[in-house]
Coordinates of C-alpha atoms in Angstrom, one line a residue:
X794 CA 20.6 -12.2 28.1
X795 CA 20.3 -8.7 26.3
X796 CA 16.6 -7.9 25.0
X797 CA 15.8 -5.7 22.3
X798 CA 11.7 -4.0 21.4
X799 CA 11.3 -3.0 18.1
X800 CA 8.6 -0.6 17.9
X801 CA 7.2 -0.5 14.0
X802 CA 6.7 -3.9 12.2
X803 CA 7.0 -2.3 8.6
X804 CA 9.9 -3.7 6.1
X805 CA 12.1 -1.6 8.5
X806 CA 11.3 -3.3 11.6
X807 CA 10.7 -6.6 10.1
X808 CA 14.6 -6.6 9.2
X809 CA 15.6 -5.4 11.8
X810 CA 14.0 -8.3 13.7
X811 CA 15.0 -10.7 11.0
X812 CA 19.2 -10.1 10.8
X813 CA 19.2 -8.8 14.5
X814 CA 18.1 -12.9 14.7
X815 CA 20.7 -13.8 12.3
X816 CA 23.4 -12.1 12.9
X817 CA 23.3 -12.6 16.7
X818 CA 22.8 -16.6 16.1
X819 CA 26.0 -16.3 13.4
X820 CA 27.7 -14.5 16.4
X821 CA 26.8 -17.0 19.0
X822 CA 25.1 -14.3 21.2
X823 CA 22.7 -14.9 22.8
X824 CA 19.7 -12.2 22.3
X825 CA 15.7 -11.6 22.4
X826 CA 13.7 -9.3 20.8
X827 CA 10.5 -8.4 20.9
X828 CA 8.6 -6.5 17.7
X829 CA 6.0 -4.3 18.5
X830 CA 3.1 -3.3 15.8
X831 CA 0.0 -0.7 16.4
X832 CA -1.4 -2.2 13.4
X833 CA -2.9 -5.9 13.4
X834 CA -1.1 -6.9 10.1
X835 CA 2.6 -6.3 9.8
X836 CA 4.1 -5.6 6.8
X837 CA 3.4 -1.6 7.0
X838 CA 2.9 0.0 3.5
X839 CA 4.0 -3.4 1.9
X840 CA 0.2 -5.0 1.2
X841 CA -0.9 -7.4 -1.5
X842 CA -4.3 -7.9 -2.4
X843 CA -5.6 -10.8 -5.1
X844 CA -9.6 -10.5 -6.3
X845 CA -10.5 -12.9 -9.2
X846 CA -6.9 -14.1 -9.9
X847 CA -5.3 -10.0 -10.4
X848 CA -2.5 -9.5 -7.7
X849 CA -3.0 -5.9 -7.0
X850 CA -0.4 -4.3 -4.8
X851 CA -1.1 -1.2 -2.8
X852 CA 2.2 0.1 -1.8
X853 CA 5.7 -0.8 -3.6
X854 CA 5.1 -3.0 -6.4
X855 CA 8.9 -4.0 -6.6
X856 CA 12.5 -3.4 -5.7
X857 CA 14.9 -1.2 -7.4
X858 CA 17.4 -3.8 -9.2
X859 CA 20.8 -1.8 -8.9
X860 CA 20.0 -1.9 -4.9
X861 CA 21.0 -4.8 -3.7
X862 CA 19.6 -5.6 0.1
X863 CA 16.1 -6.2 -0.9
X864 CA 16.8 -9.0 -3.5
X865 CA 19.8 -10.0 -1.0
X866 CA 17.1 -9.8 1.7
X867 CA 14.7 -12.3 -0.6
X868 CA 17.3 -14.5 -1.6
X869 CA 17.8 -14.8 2.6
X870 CA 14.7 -15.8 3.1
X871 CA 14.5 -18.5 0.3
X872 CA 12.3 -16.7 -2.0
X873 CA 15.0 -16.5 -5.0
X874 CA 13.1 -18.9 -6.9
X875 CA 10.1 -16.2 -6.8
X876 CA 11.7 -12.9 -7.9
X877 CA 11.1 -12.1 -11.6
X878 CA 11.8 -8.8 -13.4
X879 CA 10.2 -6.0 -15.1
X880 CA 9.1 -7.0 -19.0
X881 CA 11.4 -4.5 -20.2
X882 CA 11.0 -6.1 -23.8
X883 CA 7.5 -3.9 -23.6
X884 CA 9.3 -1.3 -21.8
X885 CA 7.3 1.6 -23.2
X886 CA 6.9 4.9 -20.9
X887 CA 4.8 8.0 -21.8
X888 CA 4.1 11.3 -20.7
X889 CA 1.0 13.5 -21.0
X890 CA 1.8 16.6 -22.7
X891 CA -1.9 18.4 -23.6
X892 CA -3.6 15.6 -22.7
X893 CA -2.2 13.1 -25.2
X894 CA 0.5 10.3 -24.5
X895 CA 3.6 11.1 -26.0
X896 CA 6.2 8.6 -25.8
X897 CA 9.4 8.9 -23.7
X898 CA 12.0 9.3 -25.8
X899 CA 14.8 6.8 -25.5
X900 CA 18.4 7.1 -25.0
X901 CA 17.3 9.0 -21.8
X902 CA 18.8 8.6 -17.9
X903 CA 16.0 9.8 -15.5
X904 CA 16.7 13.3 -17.0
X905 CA 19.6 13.6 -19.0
X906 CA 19.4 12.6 -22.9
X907 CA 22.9 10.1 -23.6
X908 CA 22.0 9.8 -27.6
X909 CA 20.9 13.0 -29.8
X910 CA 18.7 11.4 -32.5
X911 CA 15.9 10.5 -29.5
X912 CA 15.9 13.6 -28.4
X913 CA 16.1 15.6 -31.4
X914 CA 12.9 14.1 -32.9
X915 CA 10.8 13.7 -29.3
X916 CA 7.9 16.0 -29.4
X917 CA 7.9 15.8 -25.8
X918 CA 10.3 18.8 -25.6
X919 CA 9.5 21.9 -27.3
X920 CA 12.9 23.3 -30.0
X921 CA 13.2 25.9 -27.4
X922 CA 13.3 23.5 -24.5
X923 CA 16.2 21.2 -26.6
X924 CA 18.3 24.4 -27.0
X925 CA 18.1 25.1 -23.4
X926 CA 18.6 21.6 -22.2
X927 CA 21.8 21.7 -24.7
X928 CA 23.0 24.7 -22.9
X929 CA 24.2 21.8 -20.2
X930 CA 26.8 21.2 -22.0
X931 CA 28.6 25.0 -21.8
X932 CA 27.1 25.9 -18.1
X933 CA 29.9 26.4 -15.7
X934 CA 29.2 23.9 -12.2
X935 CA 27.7 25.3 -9.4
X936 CA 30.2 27.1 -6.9
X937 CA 28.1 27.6 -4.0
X938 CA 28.4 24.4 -1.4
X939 CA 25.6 22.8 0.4
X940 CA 22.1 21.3 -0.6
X941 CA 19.6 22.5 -3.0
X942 CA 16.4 21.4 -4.3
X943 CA 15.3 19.6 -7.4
X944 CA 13.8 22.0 -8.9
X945 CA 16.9 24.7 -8.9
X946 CA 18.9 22.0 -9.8
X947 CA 17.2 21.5 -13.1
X948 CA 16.5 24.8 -14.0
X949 CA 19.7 25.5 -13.5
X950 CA 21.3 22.4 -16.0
X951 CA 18.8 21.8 -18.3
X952 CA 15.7 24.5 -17.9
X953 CA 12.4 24.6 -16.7
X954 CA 10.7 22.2 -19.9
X955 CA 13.1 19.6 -18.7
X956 CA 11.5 20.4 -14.9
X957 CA 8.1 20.3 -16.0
X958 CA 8.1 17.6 -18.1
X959 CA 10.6 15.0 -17.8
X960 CA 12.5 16.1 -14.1
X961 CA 9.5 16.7 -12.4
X962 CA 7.1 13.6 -13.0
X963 CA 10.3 11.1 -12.9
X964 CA 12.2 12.0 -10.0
X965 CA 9.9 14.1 -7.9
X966 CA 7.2 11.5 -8.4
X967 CA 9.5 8.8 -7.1
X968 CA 9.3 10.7 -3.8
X969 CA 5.7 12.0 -4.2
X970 CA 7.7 15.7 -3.3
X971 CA 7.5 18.8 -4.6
X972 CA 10.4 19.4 -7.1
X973 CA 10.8 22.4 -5.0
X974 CA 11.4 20.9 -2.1
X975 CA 12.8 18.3 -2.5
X976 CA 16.5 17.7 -1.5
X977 CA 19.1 17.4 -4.2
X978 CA 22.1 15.6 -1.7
X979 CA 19.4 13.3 -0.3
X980 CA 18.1 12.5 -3.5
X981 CA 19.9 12.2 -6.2
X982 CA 23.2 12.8 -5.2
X983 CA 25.3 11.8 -7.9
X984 CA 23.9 14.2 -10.2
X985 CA 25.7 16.3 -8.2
X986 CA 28.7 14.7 -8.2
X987 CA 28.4 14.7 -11.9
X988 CA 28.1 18.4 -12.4
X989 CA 31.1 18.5 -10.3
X990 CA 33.4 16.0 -11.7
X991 CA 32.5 16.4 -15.8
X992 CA 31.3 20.1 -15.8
X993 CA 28.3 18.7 -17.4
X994 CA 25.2 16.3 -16.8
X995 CA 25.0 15.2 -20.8
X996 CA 29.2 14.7 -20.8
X997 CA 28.6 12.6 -17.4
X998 CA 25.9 10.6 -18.7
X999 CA 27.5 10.3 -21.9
X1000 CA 30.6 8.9 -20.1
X1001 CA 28.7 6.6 -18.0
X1002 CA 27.0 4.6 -20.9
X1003 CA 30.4 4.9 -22.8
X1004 CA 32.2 3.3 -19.6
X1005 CA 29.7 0.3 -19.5
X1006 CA 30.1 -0.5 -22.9
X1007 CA 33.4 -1.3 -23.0
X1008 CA 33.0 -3.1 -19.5
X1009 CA 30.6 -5.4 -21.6
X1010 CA 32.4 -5.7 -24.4
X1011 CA 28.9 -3.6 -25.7
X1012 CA 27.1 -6.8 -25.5
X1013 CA 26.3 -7.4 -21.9
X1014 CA 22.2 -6.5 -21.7
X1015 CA 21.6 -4.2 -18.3
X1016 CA 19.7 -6.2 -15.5
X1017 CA 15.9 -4.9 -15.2
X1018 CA 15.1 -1.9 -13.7
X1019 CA 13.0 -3.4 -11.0
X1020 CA 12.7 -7.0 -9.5
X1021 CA 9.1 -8.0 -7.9
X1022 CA 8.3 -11.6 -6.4
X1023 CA 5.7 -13.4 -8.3
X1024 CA 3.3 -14.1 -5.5
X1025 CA 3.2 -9.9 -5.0
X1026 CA 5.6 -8.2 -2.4
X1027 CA 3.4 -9.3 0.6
X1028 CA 4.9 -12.7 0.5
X1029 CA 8.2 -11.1 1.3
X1030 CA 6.1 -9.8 4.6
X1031 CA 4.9 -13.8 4.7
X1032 CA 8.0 -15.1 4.8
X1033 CA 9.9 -12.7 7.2
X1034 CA 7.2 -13.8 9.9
X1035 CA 7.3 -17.2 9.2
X1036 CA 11.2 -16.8 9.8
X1037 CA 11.3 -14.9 13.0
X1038 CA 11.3 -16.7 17.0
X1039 CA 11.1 -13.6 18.5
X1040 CA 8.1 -12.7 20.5
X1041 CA 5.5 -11.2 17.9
X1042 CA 3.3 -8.5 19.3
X1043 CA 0.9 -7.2 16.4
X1044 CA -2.3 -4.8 17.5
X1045 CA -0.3 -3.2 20.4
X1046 CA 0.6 0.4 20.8
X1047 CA 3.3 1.6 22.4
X1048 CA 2.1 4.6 24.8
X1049 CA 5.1 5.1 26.9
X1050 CA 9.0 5.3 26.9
X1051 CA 10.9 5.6 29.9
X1052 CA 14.9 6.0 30.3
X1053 CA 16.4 3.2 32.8
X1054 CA 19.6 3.7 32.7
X1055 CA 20.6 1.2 31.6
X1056 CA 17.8 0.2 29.3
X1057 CA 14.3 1.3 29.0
X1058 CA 10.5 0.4 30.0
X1059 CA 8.6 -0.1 27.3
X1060 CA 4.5 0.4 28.3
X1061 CA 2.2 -0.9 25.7
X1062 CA -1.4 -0.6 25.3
X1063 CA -3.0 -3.9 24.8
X1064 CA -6.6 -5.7 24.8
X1065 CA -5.9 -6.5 28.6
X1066 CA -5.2 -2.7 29.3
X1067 CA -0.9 -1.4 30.0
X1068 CA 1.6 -3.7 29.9
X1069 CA 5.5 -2.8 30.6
X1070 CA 8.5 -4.9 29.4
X1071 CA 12.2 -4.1 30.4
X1072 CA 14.6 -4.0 27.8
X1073 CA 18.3 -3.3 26.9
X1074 CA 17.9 -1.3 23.8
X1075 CA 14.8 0.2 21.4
X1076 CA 15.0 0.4 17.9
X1077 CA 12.4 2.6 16.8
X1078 CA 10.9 1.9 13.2
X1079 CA 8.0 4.6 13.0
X1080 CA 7.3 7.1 10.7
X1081 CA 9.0 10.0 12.4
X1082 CA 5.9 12.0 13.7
X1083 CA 5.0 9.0 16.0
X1084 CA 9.0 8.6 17.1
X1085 CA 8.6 12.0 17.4
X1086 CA 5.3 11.4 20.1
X1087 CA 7.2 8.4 21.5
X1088 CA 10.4 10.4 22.6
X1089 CA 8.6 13.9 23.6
X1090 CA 8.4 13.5 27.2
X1091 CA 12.4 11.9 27.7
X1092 CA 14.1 14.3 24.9
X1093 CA 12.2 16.8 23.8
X1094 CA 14.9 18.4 21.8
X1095 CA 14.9 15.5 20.1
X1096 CA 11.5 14.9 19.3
X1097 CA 11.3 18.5 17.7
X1098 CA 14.2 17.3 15.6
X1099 CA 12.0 14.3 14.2
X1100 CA 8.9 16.5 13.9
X1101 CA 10.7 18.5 11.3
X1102 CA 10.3 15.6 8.8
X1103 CA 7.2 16.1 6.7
X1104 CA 4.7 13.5 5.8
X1105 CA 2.3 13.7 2.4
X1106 CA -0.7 11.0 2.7
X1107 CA -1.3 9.2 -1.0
X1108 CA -3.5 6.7 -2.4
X1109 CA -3.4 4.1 -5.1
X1110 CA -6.7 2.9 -6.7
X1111 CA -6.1 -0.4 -8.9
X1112 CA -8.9 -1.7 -12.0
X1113 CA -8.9 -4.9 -13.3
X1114 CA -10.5 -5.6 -17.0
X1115 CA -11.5 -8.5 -19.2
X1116 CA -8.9 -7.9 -22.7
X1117 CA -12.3 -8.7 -24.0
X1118 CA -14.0 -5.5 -23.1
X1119 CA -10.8 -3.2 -23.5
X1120 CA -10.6 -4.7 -26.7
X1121 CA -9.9 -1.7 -29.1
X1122 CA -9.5 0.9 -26.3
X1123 CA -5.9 0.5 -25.9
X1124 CA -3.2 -1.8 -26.4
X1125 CA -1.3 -1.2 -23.0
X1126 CA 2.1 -1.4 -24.7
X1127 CA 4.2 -0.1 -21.8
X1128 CA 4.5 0.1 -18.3
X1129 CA 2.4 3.1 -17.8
X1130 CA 2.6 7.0 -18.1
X1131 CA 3.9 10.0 -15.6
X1132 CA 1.6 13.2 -15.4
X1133 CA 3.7 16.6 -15.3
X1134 CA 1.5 18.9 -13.1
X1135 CA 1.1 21.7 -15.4
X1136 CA -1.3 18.9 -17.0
X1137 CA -3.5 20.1 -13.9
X1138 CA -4.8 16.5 -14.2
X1139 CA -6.8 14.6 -10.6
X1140 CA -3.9 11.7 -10.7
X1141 CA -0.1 11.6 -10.1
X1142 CA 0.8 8.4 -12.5
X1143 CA -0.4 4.9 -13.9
X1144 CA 0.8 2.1 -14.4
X1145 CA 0.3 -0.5 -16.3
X1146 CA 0.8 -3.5 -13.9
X1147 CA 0.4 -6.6 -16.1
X1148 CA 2.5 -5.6 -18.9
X1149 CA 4.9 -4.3 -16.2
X1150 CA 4.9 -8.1 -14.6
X1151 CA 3.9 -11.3 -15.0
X1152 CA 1.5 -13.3 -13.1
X1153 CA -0.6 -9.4 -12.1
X1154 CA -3.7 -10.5 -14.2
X1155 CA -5.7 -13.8 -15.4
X1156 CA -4.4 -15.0 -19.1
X1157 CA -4.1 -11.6 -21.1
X1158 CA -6.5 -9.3 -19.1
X1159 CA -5.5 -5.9 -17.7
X1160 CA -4.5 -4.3 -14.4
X1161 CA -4.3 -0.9 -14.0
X1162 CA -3.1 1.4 -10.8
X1163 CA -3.2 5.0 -10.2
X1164 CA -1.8 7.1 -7.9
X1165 CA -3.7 9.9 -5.9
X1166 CA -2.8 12.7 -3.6
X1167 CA 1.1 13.5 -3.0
X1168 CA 2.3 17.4 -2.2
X1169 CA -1.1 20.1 -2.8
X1170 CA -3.8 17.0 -3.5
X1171 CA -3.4 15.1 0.0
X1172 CA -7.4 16.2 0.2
X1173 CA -8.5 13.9 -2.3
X1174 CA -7.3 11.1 -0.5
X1175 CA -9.8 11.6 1.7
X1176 CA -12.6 10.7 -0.4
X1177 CA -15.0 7.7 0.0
X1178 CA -13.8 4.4 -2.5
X1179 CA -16.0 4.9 -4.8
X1180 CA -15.3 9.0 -5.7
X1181 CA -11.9 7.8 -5.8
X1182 CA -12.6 5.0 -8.2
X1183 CA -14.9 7.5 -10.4
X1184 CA -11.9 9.5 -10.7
X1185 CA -9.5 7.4 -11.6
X1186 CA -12.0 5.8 -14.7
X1187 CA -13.1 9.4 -15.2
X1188 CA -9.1 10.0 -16.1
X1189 CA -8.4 6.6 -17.7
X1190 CA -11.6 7.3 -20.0
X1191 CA -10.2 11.0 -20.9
X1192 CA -6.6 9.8 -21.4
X1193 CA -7.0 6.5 -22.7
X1194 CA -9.9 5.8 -24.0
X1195 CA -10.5 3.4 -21.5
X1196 CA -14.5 3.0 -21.0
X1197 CA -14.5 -0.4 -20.1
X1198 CA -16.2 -1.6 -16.8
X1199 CA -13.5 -2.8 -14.4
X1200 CA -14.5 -6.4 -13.3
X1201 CA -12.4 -5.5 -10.1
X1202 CA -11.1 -2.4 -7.8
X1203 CA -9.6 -2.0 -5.1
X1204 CA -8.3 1.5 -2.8
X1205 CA -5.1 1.4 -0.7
X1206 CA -5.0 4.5 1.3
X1207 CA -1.9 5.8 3.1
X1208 CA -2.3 9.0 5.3
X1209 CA 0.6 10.9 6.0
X1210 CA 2.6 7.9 4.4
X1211 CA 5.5 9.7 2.3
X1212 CA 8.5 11.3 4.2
X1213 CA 9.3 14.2 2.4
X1214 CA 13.1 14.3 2.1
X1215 CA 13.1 18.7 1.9
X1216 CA 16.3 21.1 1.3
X1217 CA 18.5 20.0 3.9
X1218 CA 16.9 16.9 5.4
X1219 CA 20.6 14.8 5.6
X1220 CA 21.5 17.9 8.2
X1221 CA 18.2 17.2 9.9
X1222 CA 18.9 13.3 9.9
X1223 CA 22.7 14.1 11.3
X1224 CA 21.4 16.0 13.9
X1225 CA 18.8 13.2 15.3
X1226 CA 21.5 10.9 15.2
X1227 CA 24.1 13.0 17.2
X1228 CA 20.7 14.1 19.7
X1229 CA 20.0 10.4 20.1
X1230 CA 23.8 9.6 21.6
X1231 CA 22.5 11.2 24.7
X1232 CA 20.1 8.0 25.0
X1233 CA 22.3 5.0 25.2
X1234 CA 20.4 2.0 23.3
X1235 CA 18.0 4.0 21.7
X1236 CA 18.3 3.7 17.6
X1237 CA 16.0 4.7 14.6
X1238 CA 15.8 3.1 11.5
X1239 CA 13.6 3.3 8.1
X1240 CA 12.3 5.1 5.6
X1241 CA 12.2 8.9 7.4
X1242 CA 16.1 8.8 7.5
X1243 CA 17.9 8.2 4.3
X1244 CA 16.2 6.4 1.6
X1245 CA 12.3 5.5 1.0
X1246 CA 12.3 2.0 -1.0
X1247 CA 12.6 -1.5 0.3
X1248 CA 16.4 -1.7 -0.6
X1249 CA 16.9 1.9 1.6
X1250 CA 14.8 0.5 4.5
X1251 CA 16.7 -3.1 4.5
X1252 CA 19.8 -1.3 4.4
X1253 CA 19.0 1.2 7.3
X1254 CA 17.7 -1.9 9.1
X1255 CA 21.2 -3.7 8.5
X1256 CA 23.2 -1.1 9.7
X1257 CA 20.7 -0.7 13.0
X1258 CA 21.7 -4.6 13.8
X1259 CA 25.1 -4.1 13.3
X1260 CA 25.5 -0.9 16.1
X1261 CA 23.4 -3.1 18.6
X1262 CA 25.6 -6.3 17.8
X1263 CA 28.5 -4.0 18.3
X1264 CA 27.1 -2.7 21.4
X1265 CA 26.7 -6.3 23.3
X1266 CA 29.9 -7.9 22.1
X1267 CA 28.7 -9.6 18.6

């Protein structure tokens, strides 16, 4: 009977565990696994935490809507009945801009404006920075093949305003990158495609929301943006567990990785001293620096391959408040505000988690969380709970007004915990999967590879199960 180790128990490992068990039974094959996790919780960066009746979250608060394995994933596992959306009724963002919020304006796709009257009277963009972004429309596509970053991208389309201020905070903070850094075909490639196709971001955009329209007969509402279980995302974690009949080996390191031929020995480091299992085939669901460590002494070609892919560590600090005490402070219409980082300011973002979702705080209180650290702040992060939590009020009190005692708080921290996806990562990613052929029943999955959310990790774990199902016959 083949036998799989999955080393990682993150959302990537967890699924891989969970359809390499589902699939295989749907198959009729007959297969084991065994998950492996360092850690004595699985779950990875997925981590709920509830203090006097707030759900705090410290990693991803939700699930992209438009991507469908996560909510497929939930609806798997029986938790349909628990998934709720965004409030997108309150769907308010804002940006700083000289340390005041100013409002998003609407009509606006991640970067592009779709509707002029928005735009025109936003103060977020100087007149200047319109004109420029306007110039979109006359600029002649790229010529030159290959990747690029973010940040030439923009400048290129729509100017540096539009980097600083609307590019740069919305879809370099997704990835906690560096605008400059960060990988256009890895990213966002259909922004590319767009320049290619209508000559123009505004034209494609405009197209886009034209073609929908008429799909809909212009009455069909858009799903949410994001989809969240009520209970927080750690019952997802819950409920993988309780699904899986594999042997579950949390709080054990793997220390050792030997070729067979076929298969592998697996040595683990647990409370009994090494252990060694025999196995047919390893999926590795690591951040890449430790795949990296865990393949060095078998390939070490291929372990400099992995070790290529940068990591930024992060933190999220979350407050809690009585509506009582914030009272006349703010009125938390909206899901939060971005930070651009020529606002030099100690945070990343906020958001404003119980207008955001239901069920995140008692009756009508408030719950609050900030992000810390990313690309050039990663030493922050390293600062005791309660600096951290000064900051964080000391920027709520400067930006919002927001004096208030917090009746709760709680720091998630996450060292080296964001893969940054830099110019020319998919090359990087093509050539650890060609390096890894040379080790038969060796596979990676997760977030270091080709997308960061749940939906990328579920889908990376998918197509993992269906190479080793292909492999033994299923």
């Amino acid at each position: 009977m083949p036998h799989v180790t999955i080393i990682g128990g993150g959302i990537a490992g967890l699924a891989t565990a969970y359809y390499l068990q589902k699939k295989s039974r749907e198959a009729g094959l007959s297969l084991k696994y065994t998950l492996v996790e360092s850690e004595p919780r699985f779950g990875g960066k997925i981590a709920t935490a509830t203090d006097k009746n707030f759900v705090i979250e410290g990693g991803p608060d939700s699930m992209v809507s438009i991507k469908p394995h996560g909510i497929q994933l939930c609806r798997d596992l029986g938790l349909a009945d628990q998934l709720i959306p965004t409030n997108d009724d309150r769907r308010n963002i804002y940006v700083l801009k000289n340390g005041r919020l100013t409002p998003f304006p609407g009509g606006y796709r991640l970067t592009v404006p779709t509707e002029f009257v928005p735009f025109a009277l936003s103060p977020l963009i100087s007149p200047l920075g319109k004109l420029r972004m306007g110039l979109d429309l006359f600029i002649p596509p790229r010529r030159e093949s290959g990747d690029e970053s973010l940040g030439d991208f923009i400048r290129r389309r729509l100017g540096q305003e539009a980097l600083d201020r609307i590019a740069g905070p919305i879809m370099a903070g997704i990835y906690v990158a560096d605008p400059d850094r960060l990988s256009m075909e890895s990213t966002f490639p259909q922004f590319l495609a767009m320049e290619q196709k209508y000559g123009s971001l505004i034209k494609a955009m405009r197209q886009a929301k034209q073609n929908g329209a008429s799909a809909g007969g212009g009455q069909t509402k858009p799903p949410a943006m994001f989809t969240t279980l009520r209970g927080g995302m750690a019952d997802l974690v819950d409920a993988l567990i309780d699904n899986l009949a594999g042997e579950l080996r949390p709080g054990q390191r793997v220390i050792g990785l030997r070729p067979l031929s076929p298969g592998f020995e697996v040595t683990l480091q647990t409370e009994a001293g090494p252990q060694t299992l025999t196995t047919d085939a390893v999926v590795i669901a690591t951040p890449a620096y430790v795949a990296a460590q865990l393949v060095e002494a078998i390939d070490p070609t291929l372990a400099g391959l992995l070790g290529k892919i940068r990591y930024v560590s992060t933190a999220t600090v979350s407050l809690g408040y009585r509506r009582a005490d914030v009272a006349g402070q703010h009125d938390f219409n909206g899901f939060g505000f971005m930070i651009p980082k020529s606002e030099q300011r100690q945070i990343l973002a906020c958001t404003w988690s119980s207008t955001k979702f239901d069920h995140r705080a008692p009756g009508d209180d408030a719950l609050v969380r900030l992000f810390i650290g990313g690309d050039g702040r990663e030493h922050l992060v390293e600062q005791p709970d309660d600096e951290l939590v000064a900051i964080a009020r000391g920027e709520l009190r400067e930006i919002m007004n927001l004096t208030a005692e917090p009746v709760v708080s709680k720091v998630f921290r996450w060292p080296k915990g964001n893969a940054q996806y830099d110019v020319g990562h998919l090359d990087r990613v093509s050539q650890i999967e060609s390096q890894a052929q040379n080790l038969p029943g060796l596979y990676f999955t997760g977030s270091a590879f080709r997308g960061i959310g749940i939906p990328d990790c579920v889908k990376s774990a998918l197509a993992t199960v269906d190479q080793i199902l292909a492999q033994y016959g299923g």
